[in-house]
């Protein structure tokens, strides 16, 4: 067998069973690798209503796709996952010489809280921010709504990724 063939077989063998997930290179979490999680409805303190409902749905969908199981009802879960959107607004990135906005970004910040259902103790709080650029006024490259949707999708992925990678620590 040639050296190139042996190398190709070795590369194929090491790749078996591995699949890319959301361009991040993370394998799906096997059932049972995470505690039973309930996704509570997110809240918002921003003036933009409806984003909290969308974020709750996206976290639910992301949890299902990454773990292969549905979130549990709150009374059957080990962990309660919830949070609050504390900021959701447009930020101007650049303007032209006539003060016309050329490019903006949509900024969303969420405070996520993991709580142990049995004891009621907060196991961890995390502040996550996503910024998505768009150019609504200059050539219709992307709308503010599209940027907001992309930012919320990214936040949902990060929230579930946080569940997979962070071991919650009790707050002092």
Coordinates of N, CA, C and O in Angstrom, one line a residue, residues 20-115:
X20 N -19.7 18.2 11.6 CA -19.7 19.6 11.9 C -21.1 20.0 12.3 O -22.0 19.7 11.7
X21 N -21.2 20.8 13.3 CA -22.4 21.4 13.8 C -22.4 22.9 13.7 O -21.6 23.5 14.4
X22 N -23.2 23.5 12.9 CA -23.3 24.9 12.8 C -21.9 25.6 12.6 O -21.6 26.6 13.2
X23 N -21.1 25.0 11.7 CA -19.8 25.6 11.4 C -18.9 25.8 12.6 O -17.9 26.6 12.5
X24 N -19.2 25.2 13.7 CA -18.4 25.4 14.9 C -17.5 24.2 15.2 O -16.6 24.3 16.0
X25 N -17.7 23.1 14.5 CA -16.9 21.9 14.7 C -17.3 21.2 16.0 O -16.4 20.5 16.6
X26 N -18.5 21.4 16.6 CA -18.8 20.8 17.8 C -19.7 19.6 17.5 O -20.7 19.7 16.7
X27 N -19.5 18.4 18.1 CA -20.4 17.3 17.8 C -21.6 17.5 18.7 O -21.6 18.1 19.7
X28 N -22.7 16.9 18.2 CA -24.0 17.0 19.0 C -23.8 16.4 20.4 O -23.0 15.4 20.5
X29 N -24.4 16.9 21.4 CA -24.3 16.4 22.7 C -25.1 15.1 22.9 O -26.3 15.1 22.5
X30 N -24.5 14.0 23.3 CA -25.3 12.8 23.5 C -26.4 13.0 24.6 O -26.2 13.8 25.5
X31 N -27.5 12.4 24.4 CA -28.6 12.4 25.4 C -28.0 12.0 26.7 O -27.3 11.0 26.8
X32 N -28.3 12.7 27.8 CA -27.8 12.4 29.1 C -26.5 13.2 29.4 O -26.1 13.1 30.6
X33 N -25.8 13.8 28.5 CA -24.6 14.5 28.8 C -25.0 15.8 29.5 O -24.1 16.4 30.2
X34 N -26.1 16.3 29.3 CA -26.6 17.5 30.0 C -27.7 17.1 31.0 O -28.4 16.2 30.8
X35 N -27.8 17.9 32.1 CA -28.9 17.6 33.0 C -30.2 18.0 32.3 O -30.2 18.6 31.2
X36 N -31.3 17.6 32.8 CA -32.6 17.9 32.3 C -32.8 19.4 32.4 O -32.7 20.0 33.5
X37 N -33.0 20.1 31.2 CA -33.1 21.5 31.2 C -34.5 22.0 30.8 O -35.0 21.4 29.8
X38 N -35.0 22.9 31.5 CA -36.3 23.6 31.1 C -35.9 25.0 30.6 O -35.1 25.7 31.2
X39 N -36.5 25.4 29.5 CA -36.3 26.7 28.9 C -37.4 27.6 29.4 O -38.6 27.4 28.9
X40 N -37.2 28.5 30.2 CA -38.2 29.4 30.7 C -38.4 30.6 29.7 O -37.4 30.9 29.0
X41 N -39.5 31.2 29.7 CA -39.7 32.3 28.8 C -38.7 33.5 29.1 O -38.6 33.8 30.3
X42 N -38.0 34.0 28.1 CA -37.1 35.1 28.4 C -38.0 36.4 28.6 O -39.1 36.4 28.1
X43 N -37.4 37.3 29.3 CA -38.1 38.6 29.5 C -37.3 39.7 28.8 O -36.2 39.4 28.3
X44 N -37.8 40.9 28.8 CA -37.1 42.0 28.2 C -37.3 43.3 29.0 O -38.4 43.5 29.6
X45 N -36.2 44.1 29.1 CA -36.4 45.4 29.7 C -36.2 46.5 28.6 O -36.2 47.7 28.9
X46 N -36.0 46.0 27.4 CA -35.9 47.0 26.3 C -37.3 47.4 25.8 O -38.3 46.8 26.1
X47 N -37.3 48.4 25.0 CA -38.5 48.9 24.4 C -39.0 48.1 23.2 O -40.0 48.3 22.7
X48 N -38.1 47.2 22.7 CA -38.4 46.4 21.5 C -39.1 45.1 22.0 O -38.4 44.2 22.5
X49 N -40.4 45.0 21.8 CA -41.1 43.9 22.3 C -41.1 42.8 21.2 O -41.0 43.1 20.0
X50 N -41.3 41.6 21.7 CA -41.3 40.4 20.8 C -40.0 39.7 20.6 O -40.0 38.5 20.3
X51 N -38.9 40.4 20.9 CA -37.6 39.7 20.8 C -37.4 38.6 21.8 O -36.8 37.6 21.5
X52 N -38.0 38.8 23.0 CA -37.9 37.8 24.0 C -38.6 36.5 23.7 O -38.2 35.4 24.0
X53 N -39.7 36.7 23.0 CA -40.5 35.5 22.5 C -39.7 34.7 21.5 O -39.5 33.5 21.5
X54 N -39.1 35.5 20.5 CA -38.3 34.9 19.5 C -37.1 34.2 20.1 O -36.7 33.1 19.7
X55 N -36.4 34.8 21.0 CA -35.2 34.2 21.7 C -35.6 32.9 22.4 O -34.8 32.0 22.3
X56 N -36.7 32.9 23.1 CA -37.1 31.7 23.8 C -37.3 30.6 22.8 O -36.9 29.5 23.0
X57 N -38.0 30.9 21.7 CA -38.2 29.8 20.7 C -36.9 29.3 20.1 O -36.7 28.1 19.8
X58 N -36.0 30.3 19.8 CA -34.7 29.9 19.2 C -33.9 29.0 20.1 O -33.2 28.1 19.7
X59 N -33.9 29.4 21.4 CA -33.1 28.6 22.4 C -33.7 27.2 22.5 O -33.0 26.2 22.5
X60 N -35.0 27.1 22.5 CA -35.7 25.8 22.5 C -35.3 25.0 21.3 O -35.0 23.8 21.4
X61 N -35.4 25.6 20.1 CA -35.0 24.9 18.9 C -33.6 24.5 18.8 O -33.2 23.3 18.4
X62 N -32.7 25.3 19.3 CA -31.3 25.0 19.3 C -30.9 23.9 20.3 O -30.1 23.0 20.0
X63 N -31.6 23.9 21.4 CA -31.4 22.8 22.4 C -31.8 21.5 21.8 O -31.2 20.5 21.9
X64 N -33.0 21.5 21.1 CA -33.4 20.3 20.5 C -32.5 19.8 19.4 O -32.2 18.6 19.3
X65 N -32.0 20.7 18.6 CA -31.1 20.3 17.5 C -29.7 19.8 18.0 O -29.1 18.9 17.4
X66 N -29.2 20.5 19.0 CA -27.9 20.1 19.5 C -27.8 18.9 20.4 O -26.9 18.2 20.4
X67 N -28.9 18.7 21.2 CA -28.9 17.6 22.1 C -29.7 16.4 21.6 O -29.6 15.3 22.2
X68 N -30.6 16.6 20.7 CA -31.5 15.6 20.2 C -32.7 15.3 21.1 O -33.4 14.3 21.0
X69 N -32.9 16.2 22.1 CA -34.1 16.0 23.0 C -34.7 17.3 23.2 O -34.1 18.4 23.2
X70 N -36.0 17.3 23.6 CA -36.7 18.5 23.8 C -36.4 18.9 25.3 O -36.1 18.1 26.1
X71 N -36.6 20.3 25.5 CA -36.5 20.8 26.9 C -37.6 20.1 27.7 O -38.6 19.8 27.2
X72 N -37.3 20.0 29.0 CA -38.3 19.4 29.9 C -39.2 20.5 30.5 O -38.9 21.6 30.5
X73 N -40.4 20.0 30.9 CA -41.2 21.0 31.6 C -40.5 21.4 32.9 O -39.8 20.6 33.5
X74 N -40.8 22.6 33.4 CA -40.1 23.1 34.6 C -40.1 22.2 35.8 O -39.2 22.1 36.5
X75 N -41.3 21.6 36.0 CA -41.4 20.7 37.2 C -40.7 19.4 37.1 O -40.6 18.7 38.1
X76 N -40.1 19.0 35.9 CA -39.4 17.8 35.7 C -37.9 18.0 35.4 O -37.2 17.1 35.3
X77 N -37.5 19.3 35.4 CA -36.1 19.6 35.0 C -35.2 19.7 36.2 O -35.6 19.9 37.3
X78 N -33.9 19.5 35.9 CA -32.9 19.7 36.9 C -32.4 21.1 36.9 O -32.2 21.7 38.0
X79 N -32.3 21.7 35.7 CA -31.9 23.1 35.6 C -33.0 23.9 34.9 O -33.6 23.5 34.0
X80 N -33.1 25.2 35.4 CA -34.0 26.1 34.8 C -33.2 27.2 34.1 O -32.3 27.8 34.7
X81 N -33.4 27.3 32.8 CA -32.7 28.3 32.0 C -33.6 29.4 31.6 O -34.6 29.2 31.0
X82 N -33.2 30.6 31.9 CA -34.0 31.8 31.6 C -33.1 33.0 31.5 O -31.9 32.9 31.6
X83 N -33.8 34.1 31.3 CA -33.0 35.3 31.2 C -33.8 36.5 30.8 O -35.0 36.5 30.6
X84 N -33.1 37.6 30.6 CA -33.7 38.9 30.3 C -32.8 39.6 29.2 O -31.6 39.7 29.4
X85 N -33.5 40.1 28.2 CA -32.9 40.9 27.2 C -32.8 42.3 27.8 O -33.8 42.9 28.1
X86 N -31.6 42.7 28.1 CA -31.4 44.0 28.8 C -31.1 45.2 27.8 O -31.1 46.3 28.2
X87 N -30.7 44.8 26.6 CA -30.5 45.9 25.6 C -30.8 45.3 24.2 O -30.4 44.2 23.9
X88 N -31.4 46.1 23.4 CA -31.7 45.8 22.0 C -31.9 47.1 21.3 O -32.9 47.8 21.4
X89 N -30.8 47.5 20.6 CA -30.9 48.8 19.9 C -30.0 48.9 18.7 O -29.1 48.1 18.5
X90 N -30.2 50.0 17.9 CA -29.4 50.2 16.8 C -28.2 51.1 17.2 O -28.3 52.0 18.0
X91 N -27.0 50.8 16.6 CA -25.8 51.6 16.8 C -25.4 52.0 15.4 O -25.2 51.2 14.5
X92 N -25.2 53.3 15.2 CA -24.7 53.9 14.0 C -23.2 53.6 13.9 O -22.4 53.9 14.8
X93 N -22.8 53.0 12.8 CA -21.4 52.7 12.6 C -20.7 53.8 11.7 O -19.6 54.2 12.1
X94 N -21.4 54.2 10.7 CA -20.8 55.3 9.9 C -21.9 56.1 9.2 O -23.0 55.7 9.0
X95 N -21.5 57.4 8.9 CA -22.4 58.3 8.2 C -21.6 59.0 7.1 O -20.4 59.0 7.2
X96 N -22.3 59.5 6.1 CA -21.6 60.2 5.0 C -21.5 61.6 5.4 O -21.9 62.1 6.5
X97 N -21.0 62.4 4.5 CA -20.8 63.9 4.8 C -22.1 64.7 5.0 O -22.0 65.7 5.6
X98 N -23.2 64.1 4.6 CA -24.5 64.8 4.7 C -25.2 64.2 6.0 O -26.4 64.4 6.1
X99 N -24.5 63.5 6.8 CA -25.1 62.9 8.1 C -26.1 61.9 7.8 O -27.0 61.7 8.6
X100 N -26.1 61.3 6.6 CA -27.0 60.2 6.3 C -26.3 58.9 6.8 O -25.1 58.7 6.5
X101 N -27.0 58.1 7.5 CA -26.4 56.8 8.0 C -26.1 55.9 6.8 O -26.9 55.6 6.0
X102 N -24.8 55.4 6.8 CA -24.4 54.5 5.8 C -24.5 53.1 6.3 O -24.9 52.2 5.5
X103 N -24.0 52.9 7.5 CA -24.1 51.5 8.0 C -24.4 51.6 9.5 O -23.9 52.5 10.2
X104 N -25.2 50.6 10.0 CA -25.5 50.5 11.4 C -25.3 49.1 11.9 O -25.0 48.2 11.1
X105 N -25.5 48.9 13.1 CA -25.5 47.5 13.6 C -26.6 47.4 14.7 O -27.0 48.3 15.3
X106 N -27.1 46.2 14.8 CA -28.1 45.9 15.8 C -27.4 45.2 16.9 O -26.7 44.2 16.7
X107 N -27.6 45.7 18.1 CA -26.9 45.2 19.3 C -28.0 44.6 20.3 O -29.0 45.2 20.6
X108 N -27.7 43.3 20.7 CA -28.6 42.7 21.7 C -27.7 42.1 22.8 O -26.8 41.5 22.6
X109 N -28.1 42.5 24.0 CA -27.5 41.9 25.2 C -28.5 41.2 26.1 O -29.6 41.7 26.3
X110 N -28.1 40.0 26.5 CA -29.0 39.2 27.3 C -28.3 38.7 28.5 O -27.1 38.4 28.5
X111 N -29.0 38.7 29.7 CA -28.4 38.1 30.9 C -29.1 36.8 31.1 O -30.3 36.7 31.2
X112 N -28.3 35.7 31.1 CA -28.8 34.4 31.2 C -28.6 33.9 32.6 O -27.5 34.1 33.2
X113 N -29.6 33.2 33.1 CA -29.5 32.6 34.5 C -29.8 31.1 34.5 O -30.8 30.7 33.9
X114 N -28.9 30.4 35.1 CA -29.1 28.9 35.3 C -29.4 28.7 36.8 O -28.7 29.2 37.7
X115 N -30.6 28.1 37.0 CA -31.0 27.9 38.4 C -31.2 26.4 38.7 O -31.8 25.7 37.8

